[in-house]
Amino acid sequence: MNFNKIAIIGGTGLTQLNELEIDSERVIETPLGPTSGKVTEGRWHGRDIVFLARHGHPHSVPPHKINYRANLLALQQCGVDAMVAVNAVGGITPAMVSGHIALPHQVIDYTWGRESTYFDGEFKPLDHIDLTHPYDETLRQLLLAAANESNLVVSPTCVYGATQGPRLETIAEISRMERDGCDLVGMTGMPEAALARELGIPYASVCLVVNPAAGKADGEITMDEIRAVLNGGMEQVKEVLSSLLKG
Ligand code: HPA
């Protein structure tokens, strides 16, 4: 594999990585404020890993209050040369059933009011980065190969729609997102992907579908239903990460 030190950004259902042989666990101060929680450095399958729980551990920081800029800056300070994000999402299009794993290749950002750039004229001078392909294709292909290695059926391409949360969506919002071309809906994919690009660090996401999006199944979406899928699903996500690191 062409990467030496990989950051794993854990999402809902992955707030710690028990498999890690821990070297250090520390708070990292950044010029842009605190991260969501402690940054853990260690080894998994003999590879250098930096783990950060996006919502903190225990899970407490809501999607719109995450200091994405500080999180990614801290990971950069640790010297990572790739970032793999894990995201729990709702499924919009028919293939995106609960338990399914998908590797987005595109994103649409519906979030608002988040600190979403380093190039704000304060932290760094204004600049406009290219985001034509928001996810790193080399890293995506490595994840796809890792999933195949684990005999998991994954969607190799799909469009992630990032919503503000923390509430879930209305049926009309999901219909609009589907018309826009979104396959998945989640609350944390942006500005994370854009910030990684601003830092120049290859970034890709492994998405686990944990519920049908609003209106895509009978009844309402319950946290119980989501939790039931998360438990087994994250084990599969970890298998993909394992295969990636062994490769
Ligand atoms: N909508 C937005 N974010 C989500 C969902 C959803 O249905 N499920 C998990 N994260």
PDB file of C-alpha atoms and ligand atoms in Angstrom:
ATOM      1  CA  MET A   1       0.000   0.000   0.000  1.00  0.00           C
ATOM      2  CA  ASN A   2       1.243   3.494  -0.843  1.00  0.00           C
ATOM      3  CA  PHE A   3       0.288   5.102   2.460  1.00  0.00           C
ATOM      4  CA  ASN A   4       2.416   5.035   5.617  1.00  0.00           C
ATOM      5  CA  LYS A   5       0.276   6.474   8.369  1.00  0.00           C
ATOM      6  CA  ILE A   6      -3.489   6.322   8.052  1.00  0.00           C
ATOM      7  CA  ALA A   7      -6.055   8.249  10.029  1.00  0.00           C
ATOM      8  CA  ILE A   8      -9.323   6.489  10.747  1.00  0.00           C
ATOM      9  CA  ILE A   9     -12.126   8.905  11.560  1.00  0.00           C
ATOM     10  CA  GLY A  10     -14.759   6.895  13.381  1.00  0.00           C
ATOM     11  CA  GLY A  11     -18.404   7.903  13.142  1.00  0.00           C
ATOM     12  CA  THR A  12     -21.591   6.796  14.858  1.00  0.00           C
ATOM     13  CA  GLY A  13     -21.092   3.202  16.012  1.00  0.00           C
ATOM     14  CA  LEU A  14     -17.296   3.406  15.861  1.00  0.00           C
ATOM     15  CA  THR A  15     -16.184   5.634  18.727  1.00  0.00           C
ATOM     16  CA  GLN A  16     -13.215   3.480  19.659  1.00  0.00           C
ATOM     17  CA  LEU A  17     -10.984   0.958  17.962  1.00  0.00           C
ATOM     18  CA  ASN A  18     -10.308  -1.838  20.442  1.00  0.00           C
ATOM     19  CA  GLU A  19      -8.020  -3.597  17.980  1.00  0.00           C
ATOM     20  CA  LEU A  20      -5.440  -0.816  18.172  1.00  0.00           C
ATOM     21  CA  GLU A  21      -2.155  -1.472  20.024  1.00  0.00           C
ATOM     22  CA  ILE A  22      -2.067   1.933  21.623  1.00  0.00           C
ATOM     23  CA  ASP A  23       1.142   3.996  21.787  1.00  0.00           C
ATOM     24  CA  SER A  24      -0.418   7.239  22.946  1.00  0.00           C
ATOM     25  CA  GLU A  25      -3.776   8.794  23.622  1.00  0.00           C
ATOM     26  CA  ARG A  26      -3.704  12.555  23.939  1.00  0.00           C
ATOM     27  CA  VAL A  27      -5.532  15.811  23.594  1.00  0.00           C
ATOM     28  CA  ILE A  28      -4.112  17.829  20.715  1.00  0.00           C
ATOM     29  CA  GLU A  29      -4.426  21.591  20.834  1.00  0.00           C
ATOM     30  CA  THR A  30      -4.867  23.231  17.458  1.00  0.00           C
ATOM     31  CA  PRO A  31      -4.913  26.918  16.502  1.00  0.00           C
ATOM     32  CA  LEU A  32      -8.559  26.345  15.559  1.00  0.00           C
ATOM     33  CA  GLY A  33      -9.644  24.955  18.907  1.00  0.00           C
ATOM     34  CA  PRO A  34     -10.212  21.518  20.404  1.00  0.00           C
ATOM     35  CA  THR A  35     -10.827  18.259  18.570  1.00  0.00           C
ATOM     36  CA  SER A  36     -13.888  16.116  19.294  1.00  0.00           C
ATOM     37  CA  GLY A  37     -11.870  14.085  21.797  1.00  0.00           C
ATOM     38  CA  LYS A  38      -8.553  12.407  22.392  1.00  0.00           C
ATOM     39  CA  VAL A  39      -6.458  11.376  19.422  1.00  0.00           C
ATOM     40  CA  THR A  40      -5.197   7.801  19.676  1.00  0.00           C
ATOM     41  CA  GLU A  41      -2.018   6.690  17.957  1.00  0.00           C
ATOM     42  CA  GLY A  42      -0.963   3.091  17.626  1.00  0.00           C
ATOM     43  CA  ARG A  43      -0.634   0.108  15.373  1.00  0.00           C
ATOM     44  CA  TRP A  44      -3.109  -2.223  13.740  1.00  0.00           C
ATOM     45  CA  HIS A  45      -1.849  -5.108  11.598  1.00  0.00           C
ATOM     46  CA  GLY A  46       1.615  -3.631  12.038  1.00  0.00           C
ATOM     47  CA  ARG A  47       0.649  -0.311  10.469  1.00  0.00           C
ATOM     48  CA  ASP A  48       0.759   3.141  11.999  1.00  0.00           C
ATOM     49  CA  ILE A  49      -2.770   4.360  12.680  1.00  0.00           C
ATOM     50  CA  VAL A  50      -4.224   7.503  14.164  1.00  0.00           C
ATOM     51  CA  PHE A  51      -7.805   7.171  15.378  1.00  0.00           C
ATOM     52  CA  LEU A  52     -10.235   9.965  16.175  1.00  0.00           C
ATOM     53  CA  ALA A  53     -13.908   9.603  17.067  1.00  0.00           C
ATOM     54  CA  ARG A  54     -15.682  12.325  15.109  1.00  0.00           C
ATOM     55  CA  HIS A  55     -18.463  12.683  17.682  1.00  0.00           C
ATOM     56  CA  GLY A  56     -16.148  12.112  20.658  1.00  0.00           C
ATOM     57  CA  HIS A  57     -16.103   9.092  22.951  1.00  0.00           C
ATOM     58  CA  PRO A  58     -18.679   8.575  24.271  1.00  0.00           C
ATOM     59  CA  HIS A  59     -20.649   9.838  21.277  1.00  0.00           C
ATOM     60  CA  SER A  60     -21.769  13.345  22.283  1.00  0.00           C
ATOM     61  CA  VAL A  61     -20.845  16.051  19.746  1.00  0.00           C
ATOM     62  CA  PRO A  62     -23.711  16.636  17.258  1.00  0.00           C
ATOM     63  CA  PRO A  63     -22.849  16.761  13.528  1.00  0.00           C
ATOM     64  CA  HIS A  64     -23.281  20.539  13.160  1.00  0.00           C
ATOM     65  CA  LYS A  65     -21.114  21.285  16.213  1.00  0.00           C
ATOM     66  CA  ILE A  66     -18.150  19.095  15.299  1.00  0.00           C
ATOM     67  CA  ASN A  67     -14.982  21.155  14.904  1.00  0.00           C
ATOM     68  CA  TYR A  68     -14.090  19.490  11.613  1.00  0.00           C
ATOM     69  CA  ARG A  69     -11.268  21.963  11.003  1.00  0.00           C
ATOM     70  CA  ALA A  70      -9.554  21.189  14.324  1.00  0.00           C
ATOM     71  CA  ASN A  71     -10.080  17.439  13.901  1.00  0.00           C
ATOM     72  CA  LEU A  72      -8.363  17.291  10.535  1.00  0.00           C
ATOM     73  CA  LEU A  73      -5.648  19.737  11.507  1.00  0.00           C
ATOM     74  CA  ALA A  74      -4.789  17.557  14.516  1.00  0.00           C
ATOM     75  CA  LEU A  75      -4.612  14.478  12.295  1.00  0.00           C
ATOM     76  CA  GLN A  76      -2.304  16.360   9.933  1.00  0.00           C
ATOM     77  CA  GLN A  77      -0.137  17.310  12.910  1.00  0.00           C
ATOM     78  CA  CYS A  78       0.207  13.578  13.639  1.00  0.00           C
ATOM     79  CA  GLY A  79       1.733  13.163  10.187  1.00  0.00           C
ATOM     80  CA  VAL A  80      -0.972  11.084   8.513  1.00  0.00           C
ATOM     81  CA  ASP A  81      -0.750  10.730   4.741  1.00  0.00           C
ATOM     82  CA  ALA A  82      -4.274   9.347   4.229  1.00  0.00           C
ATOM     83  CA  MET A  83      -7.640   9.609   5.940  1.00  0.00           C
ATOM     84  CA  VAL A  84     -10.372   6.985   5.917  1.00  0.00           C
ATOM     85  CA  ALA A  85     -13.692   8.255   7.196  1.00  0.00           C
ATOM     86  CA  VAL A  86     -16.367   5.893   8.497  1.00  0.00           C
ATOM     87  CA  ASN A  87     -19.918   7.210   8.153  1.00  0.00           C
ATOM     88  CA  ALA A  88     -23.288   5.762   9.176  1.00  0.00           C
ATOM     89  CA  VAL A  89     -25.871   6.853   6.602  1.00  0.00           C
ATOM     90  CA  GLY A  90     -29.467   6.521   5.460  1.00  0.00           C
ATOM     91  CA  GLY A  91     -30.142   4.701   2.179  1.00  0.00           C
ATOM     92  CA  ILE A  92     -32.043   6.514  -0.581  1.00  0.00           C
ATOM     93  CA  THR A  93     -31.714   4.474  -3.794  1.00  0.00           C
ATOM     94  CA  PRO A  94     -32.847   0.810  -3.971  1.00  0.00           C
ATOM     95  CA  ALA A  95     -29.396  -0.807  -3.638  1.00  0.00           C
ATOM     96  CA  MET A  96     -28.739   1.073  -0.398  1.00  0.00           C
ATOM     97  CA  VAL A  97     -30.445  -1.319   1.998  1.00  0.00           C
ATOM     98  CA  SER A  98     -29.680  -1.482   5.709  1.00  0.00           C
ATOM     99  CA  GLY A  99     -26.352  -3.191   6.365  1.00  0.00           C
ATOM    100  CA  HIS A 100     -24.998  -2.352   2.916  1.00  0.00           C
ATOM    101  CA  ILE A 101     -21.541  -0.796   2.580  1.00  0.00           C
ATOM    102  CA  ALA A 102     -20.911   1.862  -0.050  1.00  0.00           C
ATOM    103  CA  LEU A 103     -17.870   3.868  -1.147  1.00  0.00           C
ATOM    104  CA  PRO A 104     -18.988   7.310  -2.304  1.00  0.00           C
ATOM    105  CA  HIS A 105     -17.258   8.900  -5.274  1.00  0.00           C
ATOM    106  CA  GLN A 106     -19.237  12.166  -5.201  1.00  0.00           C
ATOM    107  CA  VAL A 107     -20.863  14.404  -2.628  1.00  0.00           C
ATOM    108  CA  ILE A 108     -23.529  17.106  -2.512  1.00  0.00           C
ATOM    109  CA  ASP A 109     -23.331  19.511   0.409  1.00  0.00           C
ATOM    110  CA  TYR A 110     -26.658  20.620   1.921  1.00  0.00           C
ATOM    111  CA  THR A 111     -25.120  21.721   5.226  1.00  0.00           C
ATOM    112  CA  TRP A 112     -25.045  25.352   6.319  1.00  0.00           C
ATOM    113  CA  GLY A 113     -23.353  27.544   8.900  1.00  0.00           C
ATOM    114  CA  ARG A 114     -20.436  25.194   9.523  1.00  0.00           C
ATOM    115  CA  GLU A 115     -16.825  26.369   9.594  1.00  0.00           C
ATOM    116  CA  SER A 116     -16.009  24.726   6.306  1.00  0.00           C
ATOM    117  CA  THR A 117     -12.689  26.097   5.082  1.00  0.00           C
ATOM    118  CA  TYR A 118      -9.146  26.839   6.179  1.00  0.00           C
ATOM    119  CA  PHE A 119      -8.932  29.467   3.442  1.00  0.00           C
ATOM    120  CA  ASP A 120     -11.179  31.973   5.182  1.00  0.00           C
ATOM    121  CA  GLY A 121      -8.791  34.925   4.992  1.00  0.00           C
ATOM    122  CA  GLU A 122      -8.013  34.570   8.692  1.00  0.00           C
ATOM    123  CA  PHE A 123      -6.444  31.183   9.282  1.00  0.00           C
ATOM    124  CA  LYS A 124      -5.112  31.127   5.718  1.00  0.00           C
ATOM    125  CA  PRO A 125      -5.431  33.577   2.834  1.00  0.00           C
ATOM    126  CA  LEU A 126      -8.399  33.042   0.529  1.00  0.00           C
ATOM    127  CA  ASP A 127      -7.904  30.247  -1.997  1.00  0.00           C
ATOM    128  CA  HIS A 128     -10.193  28.071  -4.105  1.00  0.00           C
ATOM    129  CA  ILE A 129      -9.307  24.396  -4.118  1.00  0.00           C
ATOM    130  CA  ASP A 130     -10.417  21.946  -6.793  1.00  0.00           C
ATOM    131  CA  LEU A 131     -13.018  19.437  -5.601  1.00  0.00           C
ATOM    132  CA  THR A 132     -14.051  17.921  -8.928  1.00  0.00           C
ATOM    133  CA  HIS A 133     -13.357  14.481  -7.486  1.00  0.00           C
ATOM    134  CA  PRO A 134     -13.895  14.916  -3.734  1.00  0.00           C
ATOM    135  CA  TYR A 135     -12.605  11.473  -2.743  1.00  0.00           C
ATOM    136  CA  ASP A 136      -9.137  10.140  -3.469  1.00  0.00           C
ATOM    137  CA  GLU A 137      -9.447   7.546  -6.227  1.00  0.00           C
ATOM    138  CA  THR A 138      -6.354   5.556  -5.219  1.00  0.00           C
ATOM    139  CA  LEU A 139      -7.628   5.194  -1.669  1.00  0.00           C
ATOM    140  CA  ARG A 140     -11.120   4.343  -2.920  1.00  0.00           C
ATOM    141  CA  GLN A 141      -9.736   1.567  -5.114  1.00  0.00           C
ATOM    142  CA  LEU A 142      -7.705   0.192  -2.200  1.00  0.00           C
ATOM    143  CA  LEU A 143     -10.882   0.133  -0.082  1.00  0.00           C
ATOM    144  CA  LEU A 144     -12.778  -1.584  -2.874  1.00  0.00           C
ATOM    145  CA  ALA A 145     -10.060  -4.230  -3.186  1.00  0.00           C
ATOM    146  CA  ALA A 146     -10.122  -4.644   0.605  1.00  0.00           C
ATOM    147  CA  ALA A 147     -13.884  -5.165   0.582  1.00  0.00           C
ATOM    148  CA  ASN A 148     -13.565  -7.749  -2.197  1.00  0.00           C
ATOM    149  CA  GLU A 149     -10.841  -9.459  -0.206  1.00  0.00           C
ATOM    150  CA  SER A 150     -13.305  -9.717   2.707  1.00  0.00           C
ATOM    151  CA  ASN A 151     -15.965 -11.141   0.359  1.00  0.00           C
ATOM    152  CA  LEU A 152     -18.229  -8.200   1.064  1.00  0.00           C
ATOM    153  CA  VAL A 153     -20.552  -6.827  -1.582  1.00  0.00           C
ATOM    154  CA  VAL A 154     -20.086  -3.071  -1.683  1.00  0.00           C
ATOM    155  CA  SER A 155     -21.225  -0.294  -4.004  1.00  0.00           C
ATOM    156  CA  PRO A 156     -18.053   0.995  -5.657  1.00  0.00           C
ATOM    157  CA  THR A 157     -19.570   4.366  -6.538  1.00  0.00           C
ATOM    158  CA  CYS A 158     -22.429   6.414  -5.120  1.00  0.00           C
ATOM    159  CA  VAL A 159     -23.366   9.985  -4.267  1.00  0.00           C
ATOM    160  CA  TYR A 160     -23.387  11.099  -0.626  1.00  0.00           C
ATOM    161  CA  GLY A 161     -25.734  13.937   0.315  1.00  0.00           C
ATOM    162  CA  ALA A 162     -24.628  15.765   3.468  1.00  0.00           C
ATOM    163  CA  THR A 163     -27.471  17.257   5.527  1.00  0.00           C
ATOM    164  CA  GLN A 164     -27.315  19.518   8.546  1.00  0.00           C
ATOM    165  CA  GLY A 165     -28.982  17.353  11.180  1.00  0.00           C
ATOM    166  CA  PRO A 166     -29.190  16.440  13.920  1.00  0.00           C
ATOM    167  CA  ARG A 167     -32.806  15.837  12.957  1.00  0.00           C
ATOM    168  CA  LEU A 168     -33.533  13.334  10.231  1.00  0.00           C
ATOM    169  CA  GLU A 169     -35.101  14.461   6.950  1.00  0.00           C
ATOM    170  CA  THR A 170     -38.654  14.845   5.692  1.00  0.00           C
ATOM    171  CA  ILE A 171     -39.982  12.692   2.830  1.00  0.00           C
ATOM    172  CA  ALA A 172     -39.937  15.743   0.552  1.00  0.00           C
ATOM    173  CA  GLU A 173     -36.310  16.488   1.416  1.00  0.00           C
ATOM    174  CA  ILE A 174     -35.303  12.928   0.593  1.00  0.00           C
ATOM    175  CA  SER A 175     -37.298  13.057  -2.669  1.00  0.00           C
ATOM    176  CA  ARG A 176     -35.448  16.212  -3.622  1.00  0.00           C
ATOM    177  CA  MET A 177     -32.118  14.618  -2.767  1.00  0.00           C
ATOM    178  CA  GLU A 178     -33.017  11.595  -4.890  1.00  0.00           C
ATOM    179  CA  ARG A 179     -33.859  13.883  -7.815  1.00  0.00           C
ATOM    180  CA  ASP A 180     -30.509  15.566  -7.260  1.00  0.00           C
ATOM    181  CA  GLY A 181     -28.814  12.181  -7.648  1.00  0.00           C
ATOM    182  CA  CYS A 182     -28.041  11.293  -4.040  1.00  0.00           C
ATOM    183  CA  ASP A 183     -27.845   7.606  -3.118  1.00  0.00           C
ATOM    184  CA  LEU A 184     -27.024   8.151   0.546  1.00  0.00           C
ATOM    185  CA  VAL A 185     -27.825  10.724   3.193  1.00  0.00           C
ATOM    186  CA  GLY A 186     -25.606  11.503   6.153  1.00  0.00           C
ATOM    187  CA  MET A 187     -24.735  14.459   8.353  1.00  0.00           C
ATOM    188  CA  THR A 188     -20.946  14.429   8.575  1.00  0.00           C
ATOM    189  CA  GLY A 189     -19.522  13.895   5.082  1.00  0.00           C
ATOM    190  CA  MET A 190     -19.077  17.635   4.625  1.00  0.00           C
ATOM    191  CA  PRO A 191     -17.132  19.765   5.229  1.00  0.00           C
ATOM    192  CA  GLU A 192     -14.798  16.902   6.181  1.00  0.00           C
ATOM    193  CA  ALA A 193     -14.027  15.816   2.601  1.00  0.00           C
ATOM    194  CA  ALA A 194     -13.379  19.380   1.453  1.00  0.00           C
ATOM    195  CA  LEU A 195     -11.135  20.155   4.418  1.00  0.00           C
ATOM    196  CA  ALA A 196      -9.027  17.075   3.739  1.00  0.00           C
ATOM    197  CA  ARG A 197      -8.547  18.306   0.180  1.00  0.00           C
ATOM    198  CA  GLU A 198      -7.609  21.752   1.467  1.00  0.00           C
ATOM    199  CA  LEU A 199      -4.916  20.076   3.557  1.00  0.00           C
ATOM    200  CA  GLY A 200      -3.826  18.046   0.543  1.00  0.00           C
ATOM    201  CA  ILE A 201      -4.387  14.718   2.299  1.00  0.00           C
ATOM    202  CA  PRO A 202      -5.992  11.827   0.360  1.00  0.00           C
ATOM    203  CA  TYR A 203      -9.423  11.103   1.869  1.00  0.00           C
ATOM    204  CA  ALA A 204     -12.091   8.471   1.258  1.00  0.00           C
ATOM    205  CA  SER A 205     -15.216   7.344   3.063  1.00  0.00           C
ATOM    206  CA  VAL A 206     -16.648   3.948   3.948  1.00  0.00           C
ATOM    207  CA  CYS A 207     -20.395   4.320   4.437  1.00  0.00           C
ATOM    208  CA  LEU A 208     -22.596   1.867   6.303  1.00  0.00           C
ATOM    209  CA  VAL A 209     -26.316   2.134   5.575  1.00  0.00           C
ATOM    210  CA  VAL A 210     -28.128   1.938   8.907  1.00  0.00           C
ATOM    211  CA  ASN A 211     -31.708   2.786   7.905  1.00  0.00           C
ATOM    212  CA  PRO A 212     -33.872   3.459   4.865  1.00  0.00           C
ATOM    213  CA  ALA A 213     -34.044   7.260   4.473  1.00  0.00           C
ATOM    214  CA  ALA A 214     -37.309   9.026   5.318  1.00  0.00           C
ATOM    215  CA  GLY A 215     -40.189   7.696   3.225  1.00  0.00           C
ATOM    216  CA  LYS A 216     -38.189   4.770   1.856  1.00  0.00           C
ATOM    217  CA  ALA A 217     -39.824   2.263   4.209  1.00  0.00           C
ATOM    218  CA  ASP A 218     -43.099   2.115   6.085  1.00  0.00           C
ATOM    219  CA  GLY A 219     -43.223   3.990   9.354  1.00  0.00           C
ATOM    220  CA  GLU A 220     -40.808   6.236  11.135  1.00  0.00           C
ATOM    221  CA  ILE A 221     -37.074   5.860  11.607  1.00  0.00           C
ATOM    222  CA  THR A 222     -36.151   4.749  15.117  1.00  0.00           C
ATOM    223  CA  MET A 223     -32.821   4.832  16.908  1.00  0.00           C
ATOM    224  CA  ASP A 224     -33.450   1.220  17.985  1.00  0.00           C
ATOM    225  CA  GLU A 225     -33.578   0.147  14.349  1.00  0.00           C
ATOM    226  CA  ILE A 226     -30.379   2.080  13.623  1.00  0.00           C
ATOM    227  CA  ARG A 227     -28.547   0.620  16.635  1.00  0.00           C
ATOM    228  CA  ALA A 228     -29.499  -2.916  15.623  1.00  0.00           C
ATOM    229  CA  VAL A 229     -27.840  -2.462  12.218  1.00  0.00           C
ATOM    230  CA  LEU A 230     -24.833  -0.583  13.590  1.00  0.00           C
ATOM    231  CA  ASN A 231     -23.672  -3.426  15.822  1.00  0.00           C
ATOM    232  CA  GLY A 232     -23.120  -6.023  13.112  1.00  0.00           C
ATOM    233  CA  GLY A 233     -22.466  -3.522  10.341  1.00  0.00           C
ATOM    234  CA  MET A 234     -19.491  -1.874  11.981  1.00  0.00           C
ATOM    235  CA  GLU A 235     -17.858  -5.297  12.374  1.00  0.00           C
ATOM    236  CA  GLN A 236     -18.019  -5.569   8.584  1.00  0.00           C
ATOM    237  CA  VAL A 237     -16.613  -2.071   8.162  1.00  0.00           C
ATOM    238  CA  LYS A 238     -13.752  -3.081  10.447  1.00  0.00           C
ATOM    239  CA  GLU A 239     -13.145  -6.127   8.256  1.00  0.00           C
ATOM    240  CA  VAL A 240     -12.729  -3.815   5.277  1.00  0.00           C
ATOM    241  CA  LEU A 241     -10.313  -1.623   7.247  1.00  0.00           C
ATOM    242  CA  SER A 242      -8.432  -4.725   8.395  1.00  0.00           C
ATOM    243  CA  SER A 243      -8.027  -5.973   4.823  1.00  0.00           C
ATOM    244  CA  LEU A 244      -6.923  -2.520   3.731  1.00  0.00           C
ATOM    245  CA  LEU A 245      -4.155  -2.470   6.324  1.00  0.00           C
ATOM    246  CA  LYS A 246      -3.050  -6.042   5.622  1.00  0.00           C
ATOM    247  CA  GLY A 247      -2.843  -5.337   1.873  1.00  0.00           C
TER     248      GLY A 247
HETATM  249  N1  HPA B   1     -30.373  10.838   7.466  1.00  0.00           N
HETATM  250  C1  HPA B   1     -29.266  11.553   7.759  1.00  0.00           C
HETATM  251  N2  HPA B   1     -28.221  11.037   8.395  1.00  0.00           N
HETATM  252  C2  HPA B   1     -28.264   9.753   8.747  1.00  0.00           C
HETATM  253  C3  HPA B   1     -29.373   8.951   8.471  1.00  0.00           C
HETATM  254  C4  HPA B   1     -30.488   9.518   7.795  1.00  0.00           C
HETATM  255  O1  HPA B   1     -31.508   8.871   7.519  1.00  0.00           O
HETATM  256  N3  HPA B   1     -29.104   7.710   8.960  1.00  0.00           N
HETATM  257  C5  HPA B   1     -27.854   7.785   9.505  1.00  0.00           C
HETATM  258  N4  HPA B   1     -27.344   9.010   9.373  1.00  0.00           N
END
